[in-house]
CSV table of C-alpha atoms in Angstrom, one decimal:
chain,number,residue,atom,x,y,z
U,1,MET,CA,217.7,16.7,27.2
U,2,PRO,CA,216.6,20.2,28.2
U,3,LEU,CA,213.9,21.1,30.7
U,4,TYR,CA,210.8,23.0,29.5
U,5,ALA,CA,208.5,24.8,31.9
U,6,TYR,CA,204.7,24.8,31.4
U,7,LYS,CA,201.8,26.5,33.1
U,8,CYS,CA,198.4,24.9,33.4
U,9,SER,CA,195.5,27.1,32.2
U,10,SER,CA,193.1,25.3,34.6
U,11,CYS,CA,194.8,24.9,38.0
U,12,HIS,CA,197.7,27.3,37.3
U,13,VAL,CA,200.4,24.9,38.3
U,14,ILE,CA,203.9,25.5,36.9
U,15,PHE,CA,205.8,22.3,36.1
U,16,GLU,CA,208.8,21.1,34.1
U,17,VAL,CA,209.2,18.4,31.5
U,18,ARG,CA,212.3,17.0,29.9
U,19,LYS,CA,211.9,16.9,26.1
U,20,ALA,CA,214.1,16.7,23.0
U,21,MET,CA,214.8,20.0,21.4
U,22,SER,CA,213.1,18.7,18.2
U,23,ALA,CA,209.8,17.9,20.1
U,24,ASN,CA,206.7,20.0,19.9
U,25,HIS,CA,206.7,22.4,22.8
U,26,ASP,CA,203.4,24.3,22.3
U,27,GLN,CA,201.2,22.3,24.8
U,28,GLU,CA,201.7,19.5,27.3
U,29,PRO,CA,199.1,17.9,29.6
U,30,CYS,CA,199.3,19.2,33.2
U,31,ALA,CA,201.3,17.1,35.6
U,32,LYS,CA,198.6,17.6,38.3
U,33,CYS,CA,195.1,17.7,36.6
U,34,GLY,CA,195.8,16.5,33.0
U,35,LYS,CA,194.3,19.6,31.3
U,36,LYS,CA,196.1,21.8,28.7
U,37,ALA,CA,199.3,23.5,29.8
U,38,THR,CA,201.2,26.1,27.7
U,39,TRP,CA,204.9,26.4,27.3
U,40,LEU,CA,206.7,29.2,29.3
U,41,PRO,CA,209.7,30.5,27.4
U,42,SER,CA,212.9,30.8,29.5
U,43,LEU,CA,216.3,32.4,29.5
U,44,PHE,CA,219.5,30.6,28.7
U,45,ALA,CA,223.2,31.4,28.6
U,46,SER,CA,225.5,30.3,25.8
U,47,LYS,CA,229.0,31.6,26.4
U,48,GLU,CA,231.2,33.1,29.1
U,49,GLY,CA,232.2,36.7,28.9
U,50,TYR,CA,228.7,38.1,28.1
U,51,ASN,CA,227.2,40.5,30.5
U,52,LEU,CA,223.9,38.9,31.3
U,53,ARG,CA,221.2,40.1,33.6
U,54,LEU,CA,219.5,37.1,35.0
U,55,PRO,CA,216.4,37.1,37.2
U,56,THR,CA,217.0,37.0,40.9
U,57,GLY,CA,215.4,34.4,43.2
U,58,ASN,CA,215.1,30.6,43.0
U,59,PRO,CA,216.0,29.4,39.5
U,60,TYR,CA,214.0,26.1,40.0
U,61,ARG,CA,210.3,25.6,39.6
U,62,GLU,CA,208.3,24.6,42.6
U,63,TYR,CA,206.6,21.7,40.8
U,64,SER,CA,208.1,18.9,38.7
U,65,VAL,CA,206.8,16.0,36.7
U,66,ASP,CA,209.0,13.7,38.7
U,67,LYS,CA,207.2,14.8,41.9
U,68,ASN,CA,204.8,12.3,43.5
U,69,TRP,CA,201.3,13.9,43.3
U,70,GLU,CA,198.9,12.7,45.9
């Protein structure tokens, strides 16, 4: 199942959720505060041989749904 990134409109936390490709991706409750979070579109690569320009920096998000929130 793919990972989808979301950003909370209230606390501005960015987190990831595993969802089926057929699921609705418009909104998800925030992993930290439970308010509305909106989907952040992301890049993907499909085949070798293409000249892709990927963003530099850490490819992973700082927050995750799997993280233990205290």
